[in-house]
CSV table of C-alpha atoms in Angstrom, one decimal:
chain,number,residue,atom,x,y,z
Q,1,MET,CA,1.7,12.8,5.9
Q,2,ILE,CA,-1.9,13.2,4.8
Q,3,SER,CA,-4.3,14.0,7.6
Q,4,PRO,CA,-7.5,12.0,7.3
Q,5,GLU,CA,-9.8,15.1,7.6
Q,6,SER,CA,-8.0,17.0,4.8
Q,7,ILE,CA,-9.5,14.6,2.2
Q,8,GLY,CA,-12.9,15.5,0.8
Q,9,ASN,CA,-14.7,15.8,-2.4
Q,10,SER,CA,-14.3,19.5,-3.0
Q,11,LYS,CA,-13.0,21.0,-6.2
Q,12,SER,CA,-9.7,21.8,-4.7
Q,13,THR,CA,-9.3,18.2,-3.5
Q,14,VAL,CA,-10.1,16.9,-7.0
Q,15,ARG,CA,-7.5,19.3,-8.4
Q,16,ARG,CA,-4.9,18.2,-5.8
Q,17,ASN,CA,-5.6,14.5,-6.5
Q,18,ARG,CA,-5.2,15.1,-10.3
Q,19,ALA,CA,-1.9,17.0,-9.7
Q,20,LEU,CA,-0.7,14.2,-7.4
Q,21,GLY,CA,-1.7,11.6,-10.1
Q,22,ALA,CA,0.2,13.5,-12.8
Q,23,ALA,CA,3.3,13.8,-10.5
Q,24,THR,CA,3.1,10.1,-9.9
Q,25,LEU,CA,2.9,9.3,-13.6
Q,26,LEU,CA,5.8,11.6,-14.4
Q,27,SER,CA,7.9,10.1,-11.6
Q,28,MET,CA,7.1,6.6,-12.9
Q,29,VAL,CA,8.5,7.5,-16.3
Q,30,ILE,CA,11.7,9.0,-14.7
Q,31,ALA,CA,11.9,5.9,-12.4
Q,32,LEU,CA,11.7,3.5,-15.4
Q,33,TRP,CA,14.5,5.5,-17.1
Q,34,ALA,CA,16.6,5.4,-14.0
Q,35,ALA,CA,16.1,1.7,-13.4
Q,36,PHE,CA,16.5,0.5,-17.1
Q,37,ILE,CA,18.9,3.1,-18.6
Q,38,TYR,CA,20.7,5.2,-16.0
Q,39,ALA,CA,21.6,2.5,-13.5
Q,40,PRO,CA,24.7,0.5,-14.5
Q,41,THR,CA,24.4,-3.3,-15.1
Q,42,GLU,CA,25.4,-5.3,-12.1
Q,43,ALA,CA,28.4,-7.5,-12.6
Q,44,THR,CA,27.1,-10.9,-11.2
Q,45,MET,CA,23.4,-10.9,-12.0
Q,46,GLY,CA,23.3,-8.6,-15.0
Q,47,ASP,CA,20.0,-7.0,-16.0
Q,48,LEU,CA,18.1,-9.3,-13.6
Q,49,GLN,CA,19.3,-7.1,-10.7
Q,50,ARG,CA,17.2,-4.2,-12.0
Q,51,ILE,CA,14.2,-5.8,-10.3
Q,52,PHE,CA,15.9,-4.4,-7.1
Q,53,TYR,CA,14.9,-0.8,-7.9
Q,54,ILE,CA,11.1,-1.4,-7.4
Q,55,HIS,CA,11.3,-4.5,-5.2
Q,56,VAL,CA,13.1,-2.7,-2.3
Q,57,PRO,CA,11.0,0.5,-2.3
Q,58,ALA,CA,7.8,-1.6,-2.5
Q,59,ALA,CA,8.9,-3.6,0.5
Q,60,ILE,CA,9.9,-0.4,2.5
Q,61,VAL,CA,6.6,1.3,1.6
Q,62,GLY,CA,4.8,-1.9,2.9
Q,63,PHE,CA,6.6,-1.4,6.2
Q,64,ILE,CA,5.8,2.3,6.3
Q,65,ALA,CA,2.1,1.5,5.7
Q,66,ALA,CA,2.1,-1.0,8.6
Q,67,ILE,CA,3.8,1.6,10.9
Q,68,VAL,CA,1.1,4.2,9.9
Q,69,VAL,CA,-1.6,1.6,10.8
Q,70,ALA,CA,0.0,1.3,14.3
Q,71,PHE,CA,0.3,5.1,14.7
Q,72,ALA,CA,-3.3,5.7,13.5
Q,73,SER,CA,-4.6,2.8,15.8
Q,74,VAL,CA,-2.8,4.4,18.8
Q,75,MET,CA,-4.4,7.8,17.9
Q,76,PHE,CA,-7.8,6.2,17.6
Q,77,LEU,CA,-7.5,4.5,21.0
Q,78,ILE,CA,-6.5,7.9,22.5
Q,79,LYS,CA,-8.9,10.3,20.7
Q,80,ARG,CA,-11.8,7.8,19.9
Q,81,ASP,CA,-12.2,9.6,16.5
Q,82,LEU,CA,-13.2,7.4,13.6
Q,83,LYS,CA,-11.0,9.5,11.2
Q,84,TRP,CA,-8.0,7.7,12.6
Q,85,ASP,CA,-9.7,4.3,11.9
Q,86,ARG,CA,-10.2,5.4,8.3
Q,87,LEU,CA,-6.5,6.2,8.0
Q,88,ALA,CA,-5.6,2.8,9.6
Q,89,VAL,CA,-7.8,0.6,7.4
Q,90,SER,CA,-6.6,2.5,4.3
Q,91,ASN,CA,-3.0,1.9,5.2
Q,92,ALA,CA,-3.7,-1.8,6.1
Q,93,GLU,CA,-5.0,-2.3,2.6
Q,94,LEU,CA,-1.9,-0.6,1.1
Q,95,CYS,CA,0.4,-2.6,3.3
Q,96,VAL,CA,-1.2,-5.8,1.8
Q,97,LEU,CA,-0.8,-4.3,-1.7
Q,98,PHE,CA,2.8,-3.3,-1.5
Q,99,VAL,CA,3.9,-6.4,0.5
Q,100,SER,CA,2.2,-8.5,-2.2
Q,101,THR,CA,4.1,-6.7,-5.0
Q,102,ALA,CA,7.4,-7.0,-3.1
Q,103,MET,CA,6.9,-10.7,-2.6
Q,104,LEU,CA,5.8,-11.4,-6.2
Q,105,MET,CA,8.8,-9.4,-7.6
Q,106,GLY,CA,11.1,-11.1,-5.1
Q,107,SER,CA,9.8,-14.5,-6.2
Q,108,ILE,CA,10.3,-13.8,-9.9
Q,109,TRP,CA,13.9,-12.6,-9.0
Q,110,ALA,CA,14.5,-15.7,-6.8
Q,111,LYS,CA,13.8,-18.3,-9.5
Q,112,PRO,CA,16.6,-17.4,-11.9
Q,113,ALA,CA,19.0,-16.2,-9.1
Q,114,TRP,CA,18.5,-19.0,-6.5
Q,115,GLY,CA,16.8,-21.7,-8.6
Q,116,VAL,CA,13.6,-21.7,-6.4
Q,117,TRP,CA,10.5,-19.5,-6.4
Q,118,TRP,CA,10.4,-19.2,-2.6
Q,119,VAL,CA,12.6,-19.8,0.4
Q,120,TRP,CA,11.2,-20.1,3.9
Q,121,ASP,CA,14.1,-18.2,5.5
Q,122,ALA,CA,13.6,-15.5,8.2
Q,123,ARG,CA,12.9,-12.7,5.8
Q,124,GLY,CA,10.6,-14.6,3.5
Q,125,THR,CA,8.6,-16.1,6.4
Q,126,LEU,CA,8.3,-12.7,8.3
Q,127,GLU,CA,7.3,-10.9,5.1
Q,128,PHE,CA,4.6,-13.6,4.5
Q,129,ALA,CA,3.5,-13.3,8.1
Q,130,LEU,CA,3.2,-9.5,7.7
Q,131,TRP,CA,1.0,-10.0,4.6
Q,132,LEU,CA,-1.1,-12.6,6.5
Q,133,ILE,CA,-1.5,-10.3,9.6
Q,134,PHE,CA,-2.9,-7.4,7.5
Q,135,VAL,CA,-5.1,-9.7,5.4
Q,136,ALA,CA,-6.5,-11.0,8.7
Q,137,TYR,CA,-6.9,-7.4,9.9
Q,138,LEU,CA,-9.1,-6.6,6.8
Q,139,LEU,CA,-11.1,-9.8,7.2
Q,140,LEU,CA,-11.6,-9.2,11.0
Q,141,ARG,CA,-13.3,-5.9,10.2
Q,142,HIS,CA,-16.1,-7.7,8.3
Q,143,TYR,CA,-17.1,-9.6,11.4
Q,144,VAL,CA,-17.8,-6.6,13.7
Q,145,SER,CA,-20.7,-4.5,12.6
Q,146,ASN,CA,-20.6,-1.7,15.2
Q,147,PRO,CA,-18.2,1.0,13.8
Q,148,THR,CA,-16.7,2.0,17.1
Q,149,LYS,CA,-16.2,-1.5,18.4
Q,150,ARG,CA,-14.8,-2.5,15.0
Q,151,ALA,CA,-12.3,0.4,15.1
Q,152,SER,CA,-11.2,-0.6,18.7
Q,153,VAL,CA,-10.7,-4.3,17.9
Q,154,SER,CA,-8.9,-3.4,14.6
Q,155,ALA,CA,-6.7,-0.8,16.5
Q,156,VAL,CA,-5.5,-3.4,19.0
Q,157,PHE,CA,-4.9,-5.9,16.2
Q,158,GLY,CA,-3.1,-3.3,14.0
Q,159,ILE,CA,-0.7,-2.3,16.8
Q,160,LEU,CA,0.2,-6.0,17.6
Q,161,GLY,CA,0.5,-6.7,13.8
Q,162,ALA,CA,3.0,-3.9,13.3
Q,163,ILE,CA,5.4,-5.6,15.8
Q,164,ASP,CA,6.4,-7.7,12.8
Q,165,VAL,CA,8.0,-4.7,11.0
Q,166,PRO,CA,11.2,-4.1,13.2
Q,167,ILE,CA,11.8,-7.9,13.5
Q,168,ASN,CA,11.3,-8.3,9.8
Q,169,TYR,CA,13.6,-5.4,9.0
Q,170,MET,CA,16.4,-6.7,11.2
Q,171,SER,CA,15.9,-10.4,10.4
Q,172,ILE,CA,18.5,-10.3,7.6
Q,173,GLU,CA,21.1,-9.1,10.1
Q,174,TRP,CA,20.1,-11.3,13.0
Q,175,TYR,CA,19.7,-14.6,11.2
Q,176,ARG,CA,21.6,-16.3,8.5
Q,177,THR,CA,19.3,-16.1,5.5
Q,178,GLN,CA,19.3,-16.7,1.8
Q,179,HIS,CA,18.1,-13.1,1.4
Q,180,PRO,CA,21.1,-10.6,1.0
Q,181,SER,CA,21.8,-8.3,4.0
Q,182,HIS,CA,21.1,-4.5,3.8
Q,183,VAL,CA,23.1,-2.9,1.0
Q,184,ILE,CA,22.0,0.7,1.7
Q,185,GLY,CA,24.2,2.4,4.3
Q,186,SER,CA,25.2,6.0,4.8
Q,187,GLY,CA,28.2,7.3,3.0
Q,188,SER,CA,31.1,4.9,2.7
Q,189,ASP,CA,29.1,2.1,4.5
Q,190,SER,CA,27.0,1.7,1.4
Q,191,LYS,CA,27.6,-1.5,-0.7
Q,192,LEU,CA,25.9,0.1,-3.7
Q,193,ASP,CA,27.5,1.9,-6.6
Q,194,PRO,CA,26.7,5.7,-6.4
Q,195,ASP,CA,24.7,5.6,-9.7
Q,196,MET,CA,22.7,2.6,-8.4
Q,197,ARG,CA,22.0,4.6,-5.2
Q,198,ILE,CA,20.7,7.5,-7.3
Q,199,ALA,CA,18.5,5.2,-9.4
Q,200,LEU,CA,17.2,3.6,-6.2
Q,201,ALA,CA,16.4,7.0,-4.7
Q,202,ILE,CA,14.5,8.1,-7.8
Q,203,CYS,CA,12.5,4.8,-7.8
Q,204,PHE,CA,11.8,5.3,-4.1
Q,205,VAL,CA,10.4,8.8,-4.7
Q,206,PHE,CA,8.1,7.2,-7.4
Q,207,VAL,CA,6.8,4.5,-5.0
Q,208,ILE,CA,6.3,7.0,-2.2
Q,209,LEU,CA,4.3,9.2,-4.6
Q,210,LEU,CA,2.3,6.2,-5.7
Q,211,TYR,CA,1.6,5.2,-2.1
Q,212,THR,CA,0.4,8.8,-1.3
Q,213,TYR,CA,-1.8,8.9,-4.4
Q,214,LEU,CA,-3.4,5.5,-3.6
Q,215,LEU,CA,-3.8,6.5,0.1
Q,216,THR,CA,-5.7,9.7,-0.8
Q,217,ARG,CA,-8.0,7.7,-3.1
Q,218,ARG,CA,-8.5,4.9,-0.5
Q,219,ILE,CA,-9.3,7.4,2.3
Q,220,GLU,CA,-11.8,9.2,0.0
Q,221,LEU,CA,-13.6,5.8,-0.4
Q,222,GLU,CA,-13.6,5.2,3.3
Q,223,LYS,CA,-15.2,8.7,3.9
Q,224,LEU,CA,-17.8,7.9,1.2
Q,225,LYS,CA,-18.6,4.6,3.0
Q,226,SER,CA,-19.1,6.3,6.3
Q,227,GLU,CA,-21.5,9.0,4.8
O,1,MET,CA,15.6,-10.4,-19.3
O,2,THR,CA,12.3,-12.3,-19.3
O,3,SER,CA,12.2,-12.4,-15.5
O,4,LEU,CA,13.0,-8.6,-15.4
O,5,ILE,CA,10.1,-7.8,-17.7
O,6,ALA,CA,7.8,-10.2,-15.9
O,7,ALA,CA,8.6,-8.6,-12.5
O,8,TYR,CA,7.9,-5.1,-13.7
O,9,LEU,CA,4.7,-6.2,-15.6
O,10,THR,CA,3.5,-7.9,-12.4
O,11,PHE,CA,4.0,-4.7,-10.4
O,12,GLY,CA,2.1,-2.7,-13.1
O,13,ILE,CA,-0.7,-5.2,-13.3
O,14,VAL,CA,-1.2,-5.4,-9.5
O,15,ILE,CA,-1.2,-1.6,-9.1
O,16,SER,CA,-3.5,-1.0,-12.1
O,17,GLY,CA,-5.8,-3.8,-10.8
O,18,TYR,CA,-6.0,-2.1,-7.4
O,19,LEU,CA,-6.8,1.2,-9.1
O,20,VAL,CA,-9.6,-0.3,-11.1
O,21,PHE,CA,-10.9,-2.1,-7.9
O,22,LEU,CA,-10.9,1.3,-6.1
O,23,SER,CA,-12.8,3.0,-8.9
O,24,LEU,CA,-15.4,0.2,-9.0
O,25,ARG,CA,-15.9,0.3,-5.3
O,26,LYS,CA,-16.2,4.1,-5.4
O,27,ARG,CA,-18.7,3.9,-8.2
O,28,GLY,CA,-20.7,1.2,-6.4
O,29,LEU,CA,-20.8,3.3,-3.2
O,30,GLU,CA,-21.9,6.5,-5.1
O,31,LYS,CA,-24.7,4.5,-6.7
O,32,SER,CA,-25.9,3.0,-3.4
O,33,ASN,CA,-25.7,6.5,-1.8
O,34,ARG,CA,-27.8,7.9,-4.6
O,35,THR,CA,-30.4,5.1,-4.1
O,36,VAL,CA,-30.6,5.9,-0.4
O,37,THR,CA,-31.2,9.6,-1.3
O,38,ILE,CA,-33.9,8.6,-3.8
O,39,VAL,CA,-35.6,6.4,-1.2
O,40,ILE,CA,-35.4,9.2,1.5
O,41,LEU,CA,-36.9,11.7,-1.0
O,42,THR,CA,-39.5,9.3,-2.2
O,43,ILE,CA,-41.0,8.6,1.3
O,44,PRO,CA,-42.2,12.1,2.0
O,45,ILE,CA,-43.3,12.6,-1.6
O,46,GLY,CA,-45.4,9.4,-1.4
O,47,ALA,CA,-46.8,10.3,1.9
O,48,SER,CA,-47.8,13.8,0.7
O,49,ASN,CA,-49.5,12.2,-2.4
O,50,ASN,CA,-51.5,9.9,-0.1
O,51,LEU,CA,-52.6,12.9,2.0
O,52,VAL,CA,-53.6,14.8,-1.2
O,53,GLY,CA,-55.5,11.7,-2.4
O,54,ARG,CA,-57.5,11.7,0.8
């Protein structure tokens, strides 16, 4: 994980950011090849199922960002250091970004697959709730001018908001929903074709690299704001 | 196939839009920081000019 103090504006940081950007771009090309060419065509849905390779990693990275918000918020409440608040707010914004892409891609997939753009089942509702929670988190910050007070209020909100993540993750197992249940399991438990699993892993690496790149840029911005 | 392309395009547009948004915000902050520096530097220069004028 990136530590908030490791990001600055030095030459080495610029070089590292460029290398990370180049690695993200390269992984994007490989991910597109894996999703469109390498992965076999699914028997029922055909090519439409290829949305899966970015939709799922984007949703998982949205969850990861929300968990990092909670972790950074706890760290802020313990250490009272604003660097943890910078990490939290940067992740909150990325959580909104990745949950937005996951919902948009899911909606575009749902229309031809289910005949509707959106279904208010447990997964859809909890995903929308997660999005709303972190939009509210970002809005809340504009109403408190004192940086330390703002960080404390946001930290409590961030920790409570992240409670949505485990419930959201398990919702497709606990409730009967339109959304399919988990298809990724370990070894023989997996319902995915081995080639599809490899394609998904490649796309997941790309989305993680993209998240890391965006996070470094977002924390840089937050440091610039505090100067 | 249209939905597949639309989904990937949406992902690309949202991420690119966010990158542009980040760059614009960074540029805006750098400009405002520069303004603050100029103001901070101008105050003593102006004060010393006044003193010299007297």
